mmCIF file of C-alpha atoms in Angstrom:
data_model
loop_
_atom_site.group_PDB
_atom_site.id
_atom_site.type_symbol
_atom_site.label_atom_id
_atom_site.label_comp_id
_atom_site.label_asym_id
_atom_site.label_seq_id
_atom_site.Cartn_x
_atom_site.Cartn_y
_atom_site.Cartn_z
ATOM 1 C CA MET A 8 0.000 0.000 0.000
ATOM 2 C CA ASP A 9 2.682 2.472 1.017
ATOM 3 C CA ARG A 10 5.074 1.547 -1.765
ATOM 4 C CA ILE A 11 3.447 3.960 -4.191
ATOM 5 C CA LEU A 12 4.245 6.795 -1.752
ATOM 6 C CA THR A 13 7.795 5.698 -0.972
ATOM 7 C CA ARG A 14 8.494 5.359 -4.712
ATOM 8 C CA LEU A 15 7.704 9.002 -5.495
ATOM 9 C CA ALA A 16 11.155 10.429 -4.722
ATOM 10 C CA PRO A 17 13.154 7.576 -6.341
ATOM 11 C CA ALA A 18 10.992 7.808 -9.477
ATOM 12 C CA ARG A 19 11.789 11.493 -9.778
ATOM 13 C CA ARG A 20 15.515 10.827 -9.406
ATOM 14 C CA GLU A 21 15.338 8.078 -12.039
ATOM 15 C CA GLY A 22 13.614 10.350 -14.541
ATOM 16 C CA THR A 23 10.309 8.459 -14.455
ATOM 17 C CA PRO A 24 8.159 10.708 -12.254
ATOM 18 C CA PHE A 25 4.587 9.829 -11.461
ATOM 19 C CA GLY A 26 2.057 11.287 -9.067
ATOM 20 C CA ILE A 27 -0.872 10.450 -6.875
ATOM 21 C CA THR A 28 -4.115 12.346 -6.350
ATOM 22 C CA SER A 29 -4.956 13.127 -2.747
ATOM 23 C CA VAL A 30 -8.760 13.263 -2.488
ATOM 24 C CA CYS A 31 -9.618 15.563 0.419
ATOM 25 C CA SER A 32 -13.351 15.204 0.920
ATOM 26 C CA ALA A 33 -15.880 13.484 3.148
ATOM 27 C CA HIS A 34 -18.775 13.702 0.700
ATOM 28 C CA PRO A 35 -19.974 10.167 -0.108
ATOM 29 C CA LEU A 36 -20.471 10.873 -3.812
ATOM 30 C CA VAL A 37 -16.976 12.351 -4.123
ATOM 31 C CA LEU A 38 -15.521 9.292 -2.416
ATOM 32 C CA ARG A 39 -17.612 7.032 -4.622
ATOM 33 C CA ALA A 40 -16.208 8.746 -7.725
ATOM 34 C CA ALA A 41 -12.624 8.360 -6.519
ATOM 35 C CA ILE A 42 -13.133 4.749 -5.476
ATOM 36 C CA ARG A 43 -14.966 3.867 -8.687
ATOM 37 C CA ARG A 44 -12.058 5.282 -10.712
ATOM 38 C CA ALA A 45 -9.584 3.162 -8.701
ATOM 39 C CA VAL A 46 -11.687 0.069 -9.421
ATOM 40 C CA ARG A 47 -11.851 0.894 -13.121
ATOM 41 C CA ASP A 48 -8.123 1.629 -13.427
ATOM 42 C CA GLY A 49 -6.871 -1.023 -11.006
ATOM 43 C CA GLY A 50 -5.053 1.697 -9.082
ATOM 44 C CA THR A 51 -4.701 3.015 -5.560
ATOM 45 C CA VAL A 52 -6.891 5.701 -4.043
ATOM 46 C CA LEU A 53 -5.488 8.143 -1.492
ATOM 47 C CA ILE A 54 -8.250 9.592 0.685
ATOM 48 C CA GLU A 55 -7.435 12.312 3.183
ATOM 49 C CA ALA A 56 -9.306 13.904 6.055
ATOM 50 C CA THR A 57 -8.411 17.302 7.517
ATOM 51 C CA CYS A 58 -8.119 18.237 11.168
ATOM 52 C CA ASN A 59 -11.237 20.421 11.070
ATOM 53 C CA GLN A 60 -13.277 17.907 9.122
ATOM 54 C CA VAL A 61 -12.518 14.770 11.149
ATOM 55 C CA ASN A 62 -10.983 14.563 14.615
ATOM 56 C CA HIS A 63 -11.294 12.731 17.917
ATOM 57 C CA LEU A 64 -14.084 15.138 18.909
ATOM 58 C CA GLY A 65 -15.982 14.679 15.651
ATOM 59 C CA GLY A 66 -14.994 17.698 13.539
ATOM 60 C CA TYR A 67 -17.540 19.408 11.337
ATOM 61 C CA THR A 68 -18.566 16.057 9.795
ATOM 62 C CA GLY A 69 -19.297 14.549 13.202
ATOM 63 C CA MET A 70 -16.882 11.712 12.406
ATOM 64 C CA THR A 71 -13.902 10.486 14.378
ATOM 65 C CA PRO A 72 -10.931 9.099 12.422
ATOM 66 C CA GLU A 73 -12.181 5.554 12.982
ATOM 67 C CA ASP A 74 -15.675 6.560 11.808
ATOM 68 C CA PHE A 75 -14.219 8.104 8.659
ATOM 69 C CA ILE A 76 -12.269 5.006 7.683
ATOM 70 C CA ARG A 77 -15.276 2.740 8.265
ATOM 71 C CA PHE A 78 -17.399 5.185 6.232
ATOM 72 C CA ALA A 79 -14.995 5.082 3.266
ATOM 73 C CA GLU A 80 -14.555 1.321 3.547
ATOM 74 C CA ARG A 81 -18.320 0.784 3.291
ATOM 75 C CA ILE A 82 -18.360 2.744 0.028
ATOM 76 C CA ALA A 83 -15.355 0.745 -1.214
ATOM 77 C CA THR A 84 -17.079 -2.544 -0.408
ATOM 78 C CA LYS A 85 -20.146 -1.514 -2.416
ATOM 79 C CA GLU A 86 -17.940 -0.476 -5.336
ATOM 80 C CA GLY A 87 -15.794 -3.620 -5.210
ATOM 81 C CA LEU A 88 -12.482 -2.002 -4.215
ATOM 82 C CA ASP A 89 -10.100 -4.089 -2.139
ATOM 83 C CA ARG A 90 -8.903 -2.498 1.105
ATOM 84 C CA SER A 91 -5.292 -2.998 -0.015
ATOM 85 C CA GLN A 92 -5.912 -0.395 -2.720
ATOM 86 C CA MET A 93 -6.785 2.312 -0.190
ATOM 87 C CA ILE A 94 -4.427 4.727 1.573
ATOM 88 C CA PHE A 95 -5.755 7.051 4.264
ATOM 89 C CA GLY A 96 -4.052 10.326 5.104
ATOM 90 C CA GLY A 97 -4.506 12.895 7.851
ATOM 91 C CA ASP A 98 -4.050 16.484 6.693
ATOM 92 C CA HIS A 99 -2.886 19.491 8.729
ATOM 93 C CA LEU A 100 -2.862 17.484 11.953
ATOM 94 C CA GLY A 101 -2.029 19.963 14.655
ATOM 95 C CA PRO A 102 -3.656 22.606 16.836
ATOM 96 C CA ASN A 103 -5.523 24.450 14.070
ATOM 97 C CA PRO A 104 -9.057 23.508 15.239
ATOM 98 C CA TRP A 105 -8.230 24.820 18.724
ATOM 99 C CA ARG A 106 -5.939 27.731 17.886
ATOM 100 C CA LYS A 107 -8.116 30.137 19.887
ATOM 101 C CA GLU A 108 -7.101 28.244 23.036
ATOM 102 C CA LYS A 109 -3.839 28.556 24.969
ATOM 103 C CA PRO A 110 -0.956 26.698 23.307
ATOM 104 C CA GLU A 111 -0.678 23.854 25.812
ATOM 105 C CA ALA A 112 -4.406 23.133 25.779
ATOM 106 C CA ALA A 113 -4.500 23.225 21.983
ATOM 107 C CA LEU A 114 -1.472 20.950 21.685
ATOM 108 C CA GLU A 115 -2.923 18.409 24.096
ATOM 109 C CA LYS A 116 -6.018 18.182 21.902
ATOM 110 C CA ALA A 117 -3.785 17.912 18.831
ATOM 111 C CA GLU A 118 -1.919 15.027 20.471
ATOM 112 C CA ALA A 119 -5.193 13.210 21.167
ATOM 113 C CA MET A 120 -6.242 13.779 17.557
ATOM 114 C CA VAL A 121 -2.980 12.441 16.110
ATOM 115 C CA GLU A 122 -3.213 9.370 18.318
ATOM 116 C CA ALA A 123 -6.782 8.745 17.152
ATOM 117 C CA TYR A 124 -5.766 9.061 13.489
ATOM 118 C CA VAL A 125 -2.862 6.615 13.793
ATOM 119 C CA ARG A 126 -4.800 4.069 15.856
ATOM 120 C CA ALA A 127 -7.647 4.198 13.323
ATOM 121 C CA GLY A 128 -5.314 3.199 10.485
ATOM 122 C CA PHE A 129 -4.250 6.427 8.806
ATOM 123 C CA GLY A 130 -0.826 5.688 7.361
ATOM 124 C CA LYS A 131 0.082 9.078 5.853
ATOM 125 C CA ILE A 132 0.339 11.774 8.506
ATOM 126 C CA HIS A 133 0.822 15.473 7.774
ATOM 127 C CA LEU A 134 2.009 17.207 10.948
ATOM 128 C CA ASP A 135 1.267 20.928 10.844
ATOM 129 C CA ALA A 136 1.918 22.978 13.970
ATOM 130 C CA SER A 137 2.562 26.224 12.110
ATOM 131 C CA MET A 138 -0.349 28.269 13.421
ATOM 132 C CA GLY A 139 -0.139 30.395 16.539
ATOM 133 C CA CYS A 140 -2.553 29.795 19.388
ATOM 134 C CA ALA A 141 -4.023 32.258 21.892
ATOM 135 C CA GLY A 142 -1.469 34.866 22.905
ATOM 136 C CA GLU A 143 0.942 33.924 20.090
ATOM 137 C CA PRO A 144 1.692 35.522 16.730
ATOM 138 C CA ALA A 145 -0.346 34.135 13.830
ATOM 139 C CA ALA A 146 2.786 32.697 12.181
ATOM 140 C CA LEU A 147 5.300 30.899 14.393
ATOM 141 C CA ASP A 148 9.056 30.643 13.882
ATOM 142 C CA ASP A 149 10.524 27.549 12.264
ATOM 143 C CA ARG A 150 12.058 26.176 15.474
ATOM 144 C CA THR A 151 8.805 26.316 17.423
ATOM 145 C CA ILE A 152 6.945 24.698 14.532
ATOM 146 C CA ALA A 153 9.511 21.902 14.313
ATOM 147 C CA GLU A 154 9.512 21.323 18.081
ATOM 148 C CA ARG A 155 5.741 20.990 18.109
ATOM 149 C CA ALA A 156 5.793 18.719 15.063
ATOM 150 C CA ALA A 157 8.329 16.500 16.829
ATOM 151 C CA ARG A 158 6.098 16.401 19.891
ATOM 152 C CA LEU A 159 3.204 15.220 17.745
ATOM 153 C CA ALA A 160 5.457 12.705 15.985
ATOM 154 C CA GLN A 161 6.353 11.186 19.357
ATOM 155 C CA VAL A 162 2.661 10.600 19.995
ATOM 156 C CA SER A 163 2.183 9.177 16.502
ATOM 157 C CA GLU A 164 5.070 6.741 16.874
ATOM 158 C CA ARG A 165 3.861 5.520 20.278
ATOM 159 C CA ALA A 166 0.312 5.068 18.995
ATOM 160 C CA ALA A 167 1.456 3.016 16.007
ATOM 161 C CA LYS A 168 3.620 0.741 18.139
ATOM 162 C CA ALA A 169 0.946 0.318 20.814
ATOM 163 C CA SER A 170 -1.774 -0.537 18.300
ATOM 164 C CA GLY A 171 0.369 -2.728 16.073
ATOM 165 C CA ALA A 172 -0.273 -0.458 13.098
ATOM 166 C CA PRO A 173 2.433 0.059 10.448
ATOM 167 C CA LEU A 174 4.725 2.944 11.306
ATOM 168 C CA PRO A 175 3.383 6.043 9.534
ATOM 169 C CA LEU A 176 4.822 7.937 6.626
ATOM 170 C CA TYR A 177 5.090 11.650 7.356
ATOM 171 C CA ILE A 178 4.576 14.934 5.570
ATOM 172 C CA LEU A 179 6.064 18.014 7.260
ATOM 173 C CA GLY A 180 5.768 21.749 6.672
ATOM 174 C CA THR A 181 2.813 23.824 5.644
ATOM 175 C CA GLU A 182 1.632 26.288 3.057
ATOM 176 C CA VAL A 183 -0.056 29.668 3.338
ATOM 177 C CA PRO A 184 -2.962 30.196 3.731
ATOM 178 C CA VAL A 185 -4.310 27.656 6.219
ATOM 179 C CA PRO A 186 -6.633 24.816 5.105
ATOM 180 C CA GLY A 187 -9.517 25.732 2.800
ATOM 181 C CA GLY A 188 -8.069 28.246 0.354
ATOM 182 C CA ALA A 189 -7.709 32.010 0.425
ATOM 183 C CA ASP A 190 -10.646 34.182 1.485
ATOM 184 C CA HIS A 191 -9.955 37.070 -0.877
ATOM 185 C CA ALA A 192 -9.127 37.767 -4.507
ATOM 186 C CA LEU A 193 -5.559 36.890 -5.438
ATOM 187 C CA GLU A 194 -3.369 38.772 -7.876
ATOM 188 C CA GLU A 195 0.038 37.114 -7.675
ATOM 189 C CA LEU A 196 1.619 34.339 -5.659
ATOM 190 C CA ARG A 197 5.303 33.565 -5.423
ATOM 191 C CA PRO A 198 6.561 30.054 -4.724
ATOM 192 C CA THR A 199 8.391 29.338 -1.491
ATOM 193 C CA GLY A 200 11.968 30.557 -1.720
ATOM 194 C CA PRO A 201 14.572 27.783 -1.836
ATOM 195 C CA GLU A 202 16.392 29.167 1.211
ATOM 196 C CA ALA A 203 13.185 29.107 3.241
ATOM 197 C CA ALA A 204 12.466 25.520 2.184
ATOM 198 C CA ARG A 205 16.068 24.500 2.901
ATOM 199 C CA ALA A 206 15.842 26.031 6.370
ATOM 200 C CA THR A 207 12.534 24.280 7.088
ATOM 201 C CA ILE A 208 13.980 20.896 6.181
ATOM 202 C CA ALA A 209 17.153 21.521 8.182
ATOM 203 C CA ILE A 210 15.417 22.611 11.385
ATOM 204 C CA HIS A 211 13.026 19.650 11.302
ATOM 205 C CA ARG A 212 15.927 17.239 10.754
ATOM 206 C CA GLU A 213 17.795 18.818 13.693
ATOM 207 C CA ILE A 214 14.835 18.840 16.097
ATOM 208 C CA PHE A 215 13.723 15.317 15.209
ATOM 209 C CA SER A 216 17.270 14.073 15.786
ATOM 210 C CA GLN A 217 17.483 15.796 19.158
ATOM 211 C CA ALA A 218 14.187 14.150 20.126
ATOM 212 C CA GLY A 219 15.441 10.680 19.179
ATOM 213 C CA LEU A 220 13.112 10.564 16.184
ATOM 214 C CA GLU A 221 15.667 9.709 13.509
ATOM 215 C CA ASP A 222 13.672 6.657 12.461
ATOM 216 C CA ALA A 223 10.491 8.702 12.156
ATOM 217 C CA PHE A 224 12.332 11.319 10.117
ATOM 218 C CA SER A 225 13.571 8.579 7.773
ATOM 219 C CA ARG A 226 9.883 8.033 6.938
ATOM 220 C CA VAL A 227 9.270 11.651 5.975
ATOM 221 C CA ILE A 228 8.424 11.448 2.279
ATOM 222 C CA ALA A 229 7.574 15.076 1.507
ATOM 223 C CA PHE A 230 7.530 18.648 2.674
ATOM 224 C CA VAL A 231 4.695 21.034 1.974
ATOM 225 C CA VAL A 232 5.807 24.209 0.210
ATOM 226 C CA GLN A 233 4.022 26.778 -1.901
ATOM 227 C CA PRO A 234 4.543 25.986 -5.612
ATOM 228 C CA GLY A 235 2.765 29.188 -6.609
ATOM 229 C CA VAL A 236 -0.763 27.818 -6.966
ATOM 230 C CA GLU A 237 -3.838 28.895 -5.063
ATOM 231 C CA PHE A 238 -7.496 29.738 -5.458
ATOM 232 C CA GLY A 239 -9.489 32.482 -3.849
ATOM 233 C CA SER A 240 -13.202 33.040 -3.761
ATOM 234 C CA GLU A 241 -13.403 34.305 -7.342
ATOM 235 C CA ASN A 242 -10.132 33.503 -9.101
ATOM 236 C CA VAL A 243 -7.367 30.952 -9.496
ATOM 237 C CA ILE A 244 -3.595 31.439 -9.623
ATOM 238 C CA GLY A 245 -2.194 28.997 -12.172
ATOM 239 C CA TYR A 246 1.112 27.186 -11.892
ATOM 240 C CA ARG A 247 4.062 28.908 -13.563
ATOM 241 C CA PRO A 248 6.917 26.393 -13.770
ATOM 242 C CA GLU A 249 9.545 29.027 -14.516
ATOM 243 C CA LEU A 250 8.960 30.612 -11.099
ATOM 244 C CA ALA A 251 9.540 27.340 -9.241
ATOM 245 C CA THR A 252 12.772 26.142 -10.842
ATOM 246 C CA GLU A 253 15.026 27.221 -7.967
ATOM 247 C CA LEU A 254 12.673 25.645 -5.449
ATOM 248 C CA THR A 255 12.432 22.316 -7.250
ATOM 249 C CA ALA A 256 16.217 22.216 -7.720
ATOM 250 C CA LEU A 257 16.424 21.829 -3.938
ATOM 251 C CA LEU A 258 15.102 18.291 -4.318
ATOM 252 C CA ASP A 259 18.386 17.339 -5.983
ATOM 253 C CA GLU A 260 20.095 18.238 -2.694
ATOM 254 C CA GLU A 261 17.496 16.366 -0.641
ATOM 255 C CA PRO A 262 16.844 13.112 -2.542
ATOM 256 C CA GLN A 263 14.748 11.652 0.298
ATOM 257 C CA PHE A 264 11.897 14.040 -0.393
ATOM 258 C CA VAL A 265 9.409 15.340 -2.872
ATOM 259 C CA PHE A 266 7.083 18.283 -2.361
ATOM 260 C CA GLU A 267 3.397 17.993 -1.601
ATOM 261 C CA ALA A 268 1.239 20.501 -3.463
ATOM 262 C CA HIS A 269 -1.808 21.812 -1.619
ATOM 263 C CA SER A 270 -4.662 23.820 -3.146
ATOM 264 C CA THR A 271 -4.139 22.436 -6.656
ATOM 265 C CA ASP A 272 -7.894 22.782 -7.213
ATOM 266 C CA TYR A 273 -8.984 24.308 -10.544
ATOM 267 C CA GLN A 274 -5.537 23.970 -12.157
ATOM 268 C CA THR A 275 -5.504 22.927 -15.806
ATOM 269 C CA ARG A 276 -4.512 19.427 -16.827
ATOM 270 C CA ASP A 277 -1.282 20.805 -18.305
ATOM 271 C CA ALA A 278 -0.454 22.640 -15.070
ATOM 272 C CA LEU A 279 -1.089 19.517 -12.999
ATOM 273 C CA THR A 280 1.138 17.508 -15.315
ATOM 274 C CA ARG A 281 3.974 20.007 -14.936
ATOM 275 C CA LEU A 282 3.583 19.984 -11.150
ATOM 276 C CA VAL A 283 4.104 16.222 -11.114
ATOM 277 C CA GLN A 284 7.066 16.406 -13.469
ATOM 278 C CA ASP A 285 8.690 19.235 -11.515
ATOM 279 C CA GLY A 286 8.667 17.505 -8.122
ATOM 280 C CA PHE A 287 5.163 18.034 -6.708
ATOM 281 C CA PRO A 288 3.761 14.524 -7.256
ATOM 282 C CA ILE A 289 1.251 14.571 -4.375
ATOM 283 C CA LEU A 290 -1.625 16.657 -5.709
ATOM 284 C CA LYS A 291 -4.188 17.576 -3.084
ATOM 285 C CA VAL A 292 -7.679 18.421 -4.274
ATOM 286 C CA GLY A 293 -10.936 18.969 -2.410
ATOM 287 C CA PRO A 294 -13.056 22.051 -3.172
ATOM 288 C CA ASP A 295 -12.733 21.490 -6.933
ATOM 289 C CA LEU A 296 -14.443 18.119 -6.475
ATOM 290 C CA THR A 297 -17.308 19.413 -4.356
ATOM 291 C CA PHE A 298 -17.611 22.462 -6.644
ATOM 292 C CA ALA A 299 -18.179 20.075 -9.568
ATOM 293 C CA LEU A 300 -20.665 18.119 -7.483
ATOM 294 C CA ARG A 301 -22.602 21.267 -6.516
ATOM 295 C CA GLU A 302 -22.531 22.513 -10.103
ATOM 296 C CA ALA A 303 -24.097 19.282 -11.355
ATOM 297 C CA ALA A 304 -26.575 19.113 -8.461
ATOM 298 C CA TYR A 305 -27.772 22.646 -9.186
ATOM 299 C CA ALA A 306 -28.123 21.747 -12.862
ATOM 300 C CA LEU A 307 -30.275 18.756 -11.911
ATOM 301 C CA ASP A 308 -32.256 21.040 -9.590
ATOM 302 C CA LEU A 309 -33.042 23.222 -12.619
ATOM 303 C CA ILE A 310 -33.865 20.197 -14.757
ATOM 304 C CA ALA A 311 -36.262 18.831 -12.137
ATOM 305 C CA THR A 312 -37.848 22.262 -11.826
ATOM 306 C CA GLU A 313 -38.535 22.230 -15.564
ATOM 307 C CA MET A 314 -39.744 18.654 -16.016
ATOM 308 C CA VAL A 315 -41.156 17.259 -12.739
ATOM 309 C CA PRO A 316 -44.633 18.566 -11.817
ATOM 310 C CA GLY A 317 -44.871 19.620 -8.183
ATOM 311 C CA TYR A 318 -41.108 19.608 -7.618
ATOM 312 C CA GLY A 319 -41.001 23.361 -7.045
ATOM 313 C CA ASP A 320 -38.713 26.175 -8.102
ATOM 314 C CA ARG A 321 -35.139 25.090 -7.407
ATOM 315 C CA PRO A 322 -35.849 23.721 -3.920
ATOM 316 C CA LEU A 323 -32.302 22.387 -3.480
ATOM 317 C CA ALA A 324 -30.756 25.815 -4.045
ATOM 318 C CA ALA A 325 -33.392 27.393 -1.790
ATOM 319 C CA ALA A 326 -32.685 24.881 0.984
ATOM 320 C CA MET A 327 -28.936 25.497 0.791
ATOM 321 C CA GLU A 328 -29.470 29.253 0.968
ATOM 322 C CA ALA A 329 -31.677 28.841 4.032
ATOM 323 C CA VAL A 330 -29.271 26.562 5.881
ATOM 324 C CA MET A 331 -26.273 28.802 5.159
ATOM 325 C CA LEU A 332 -28.132 31.879 6.361
ATOM 326 C CA SER A 333 -29.313 30.125 9.513
ATOM 327 C CA ALA A 334 -25.761 29.013 10.408
ATOM 328 C CA PRO A 335 -23.320 31.507 8.847
ATOM 329 C CA GLY A 336 -20.268 30.508 10.870
ATOM 330 C CA ASP A 337 -18.627 28.522 8.073
ATOM 331 C CA TRP A 338 -18.782 31.263 5.425
ATOM 332 C CA GLN A 339 -19.363 34.681 6.990
ATOM 333 C CA ALA A 340 -15.754 35.525 7.801
ATOM 334 C CA HIS A 341 -14.549 34.358 4.383
ATOM 335 C CA TYR A 342 -16.883 36.151 1.965
ATOM 336 C CA HIS A 343 -17.074 39.901 1.456
ATOM 337 C CA GLY A 344 -19.238 42.469 -0.329
ATOM 338 C CA ASP A 345 -22.859 43.565 -0.540
ATOM 339 C CA ALA A 346 -25.891 41.296 -0.236
ATOM 340 C CA THR A 347 -25.767 40.215 -3.874
ATOM 341 C CA ALA A 348 -22.040 39.473 -3.746
ATOM 342 C CA LEU A 349 -22.458 37.431 -0.574
ATOM 343 C CA ARG A 350 -25.305 35.399 -2.040
ATOM 344 C CA LEU A 351 -23.310 34.608 -5.165
ATOM 345 C CA GLN A 352 -20.283 33.601 -3.110
ATOM 346 C CA ARG A 353 -22.335 31.386 -0.829
ATOM 347 C CA HIS A 354 -23.359 29.282 -3.809
ATOM 348 C CA TYR A 355 -20.735 29.723 -6.508
ATOM 349 C CA SER A 356 -17.416 30.623 -4.872
ATOM 350 C CA TYR A 357 -14.310 28.654 -5.814
ATOM 351 C CA SER A 358 -13.699 28.417 -2.074
ATOM 352 C CA ASP A 359 -16.856 26.296 -2.069
ATOM 353 C CA ARG A 360 -17.674 26.792 1.573
ATOM 354 C CA ILE A 361 -21.097 25.366 0.809
ATOM 355 C CA ARG A 362 -19.362 22.001 1.219
ATOM 356 C CA TYR A 363 -19.515 22.453 4.983
ATOM 357 C CA TYR A 364 -23.329 22.265 4.809
ATOM 358 C CA TRP A 365 -24.104 19.175 2.727
ATOM 359 C CA ASN A 366 -24.187 16.890 5.773
ATOM 360 C CA ARG A 367 -26.805 18.971 7.606
ATOM 361 C CA PRO A 368 -30.265 17.356 7.846
ATOM 362 C CA GLU A 369 -32.025 20.127 5.913
ATOM 363 C CA ALA A 370 -29.556 19.799 3.059
ATOM 364 C CA GLY A 371 -29.832 16.020 3.114
ATOM 365 C CA ARG A 372 -33.608 16.152 2.804
ATOM 366 C CA ALA A 373 -33.436 18.548 -0.141
ATOM 367 C CA PHE A 374 -30.801 16.410 -1.826
ATOM 368 C CA GLU A 375 -32.904 13.268 -1.435
ATOM 369 C CA LYS A 376 -35.927 15.112 -2.813
ATOM 370 C CA LEU A 377 -33.914 15.972 -5.921
ATOM 371 C CA LEU A 378 -32.675 12.418 -6.418
ATOM 372 C CA GLY A 379 -36.150 10.997 -5.834
ATOM 373 C CA ALA A 380 -37.703 13.403 -8.340
ATOM 374 C CA LEU A 381 -35.404 12.264 -11.153
ATOM 375 C CA ARG A 382 -34.914 8.560 -10.461
ATOM 376 C CA GLY A 383 -36.411 6.440 -13.191
ATOM 377 C CA LYS A 384 -37.022 9.405 -15.461
ATOM 378 C CA THR A 385 -35.468 10.076 -18.841
ATOM 379 C CA ILE A 386 -34.068 13.579 -19.094
ATOM 380 C CA PRO A 387 -34.759 15.014 -22.566
ATOM 381 C CA GLU A 388 -31.642 15.603 -24.599
ATOM 382 C CA THR A 389 -32.606 19.246 -25.021
ATOM 383 C CA LEU A 390 -32.668 19.809 -21.243
ATOM 384 C CA LEU A 391 -29.294 18.111 -20.933
ATOM 385 C CA HIS A 392 -27.960 20.407 -23.610
ATOM 386 C CA GLN A 393 -29.285 23.423 -21.701
ATOM 387 C CA PHE A 394 -28.102 22.591 -18.195
ATOM 388 C CA LEU A 395 -25.488 19.799 -18.525
ATOM 389 C CA PRO A 396 -24.011 20.341 -21.996
ATOM 390 C CA GLN A 397 -20.913 18.297 -21.161
ATOM 391 C CA LEU A 398 -23.090 15.200 -20.700
ATOM 392 C CA SER A 399 -24.252 13.034 -23.592
ATOM 393 C CA ALA A 400 -27.727 11.500 -23.691
ATOM 394 C CA ALA A 401 -26.126 8.060 -23.305
ATOM 395 C CA GLU A 402 -24.555 9.152 -19.995
ATOM 396 C CA ALA A 403 -27.760 10.583 -18.550
ATOM 397 C CA GLY A 404 -29.046 7.789 -16.349
ATOM 398 C CA ASP A 405 -29.478 7.633 -12.599
ATOM 399 C CA PRO A 406 -29.072 11.116 -11.048
ATOM 400 C CA GLU A 407 -26.452 9.860 -8.585
ATOM 401 C CA ASP A 408 -24.413 8.503 -11.480
ATOM 402 C CA ILE A 409 -24.649 11.905 -13.175
ATOM 403 C CA LEU A 410 -23.243 13.538 -10.040
ATOM 404 C CA VAL A 411 -20.462 10.958 -9.746
ATOM 405 C CA SER A 412 -19.586 11.528 -13.407
ATOM 406 C CA ALA A 413 -19.286 15.276 -12.780
ATOM 407 C CA VAL A 414 -16.729 14.635 -10.044
ATOM 408 C CA ASP A 415 -14.942 12.049 -12.164
ATOM 409 C CA ARG A 416 -14.333 14.576 -14.932
ATOM 410 C CA VAL A 417 -12.166 16.515 -12.476
ATOM 411 C CA LEU A 418 -10.437 13.343 -11.287
ATOM 412 C CA ALA A 419 -9.682 12.443 -14.903
ATOM 413 C CA ASP A 420 -7.437 15.507 -15.221
ATOM 414 C CA TYR A 421 -5.565 14.458 -12.097
ATOM 415 C CA GLN A 422 -5.203 10.871 -13.262
ATOM 416 C CA SER A 423 -3.842 12.073 -16.592
ATOM 417 C CA ALA A 424 -1.318 14.302 -14.835
ATOM 418 C CA CYS A 425 -0.220 11.605 -12.385
ATOM 419 C CA GLY A 426 0.331 8.839 -14.913
ATOM 420 C CA ARG A 427 1.124 5.354 -13.648
ATOM 421 C CA PRO A 428 4.031 4.238 -11.486
ATOM 422 C CA ILE A 429 6.679 2.233 -13.287
#
């Protein structure tokens, strides 16, 4: 299972780079799309959960790490994917969910979370202690970050040995901004400077060695840096390989590692391919997948409005607007502008903060109403052409399959970019 991850750096050195898509979502239809693609291609699926999404206290999904793995495994069983073809990763594991608390309290919760992830069977662990907690600056210095990462690694190592789980593979470092994408329009983004990346690697190696964690550090497969890609609420910064050449040259000095690329959502297929070739073979994607899902769901909402008597006028979109207005905590601080701008962002932003609401009961009922309205019905080709022009009449079957296909079109770009391991 882990060999595909440990082969990333050697493959780059040998001139045969390949990549792997990191699917960062808890939506069952997104996971079904990723798992179905792995079944079809005979490949491996890497599924990741973030610290805010899934943790020992439930996260915004209400799932613990063990719950999340069982949840994904049930989907895999239905789709016919063998467990050996699944890798589970924990993303940004650190104090971020509790950063408003004092450092020690936040770190104790982060330790409990890391332990829960490792005991549950997550084998790829991203340790991220970069954010300041109450009374600290927002961005911490490299030494403090490395010391806290080492502290969390100690917990991870003990948990793996105590539970009999395989010793984890690690990702270290972080990118700016914090999980979820930027909350404002972006104009330009520079990649991490090579000296900054070199210093990050060096301080982690030093601190891990001082803590007696040399063996754990030998299982670090990648560092997170900023390749110069990001998305905001309304725009996307595309990858520019010429700006990252000095950064990627650092990998020749550090042959143990590759770089992990966060926020690769909405990049073109060509950009994703270059990222893999240049040394960023772990491509993390999340909002792009749920954006595609929402886009297709809203199209089906319009189709049902047109063709199903008594369905109503876009009840799914109306339900999502109502639930977001009734509980604005997951979008209010991230979207800006007048009432019209806020409404458009709530539904159509690249940041896709609507994804935090799909698991709420009101949203679930509206979603089921949509699926029930269209099951067993033939959508006229003309309506498909109007609202889902990328879909052929032959592909327009069960509404859930239409939604899965919408997500799979995004995954297809990632699969093309990643290629196959040799």
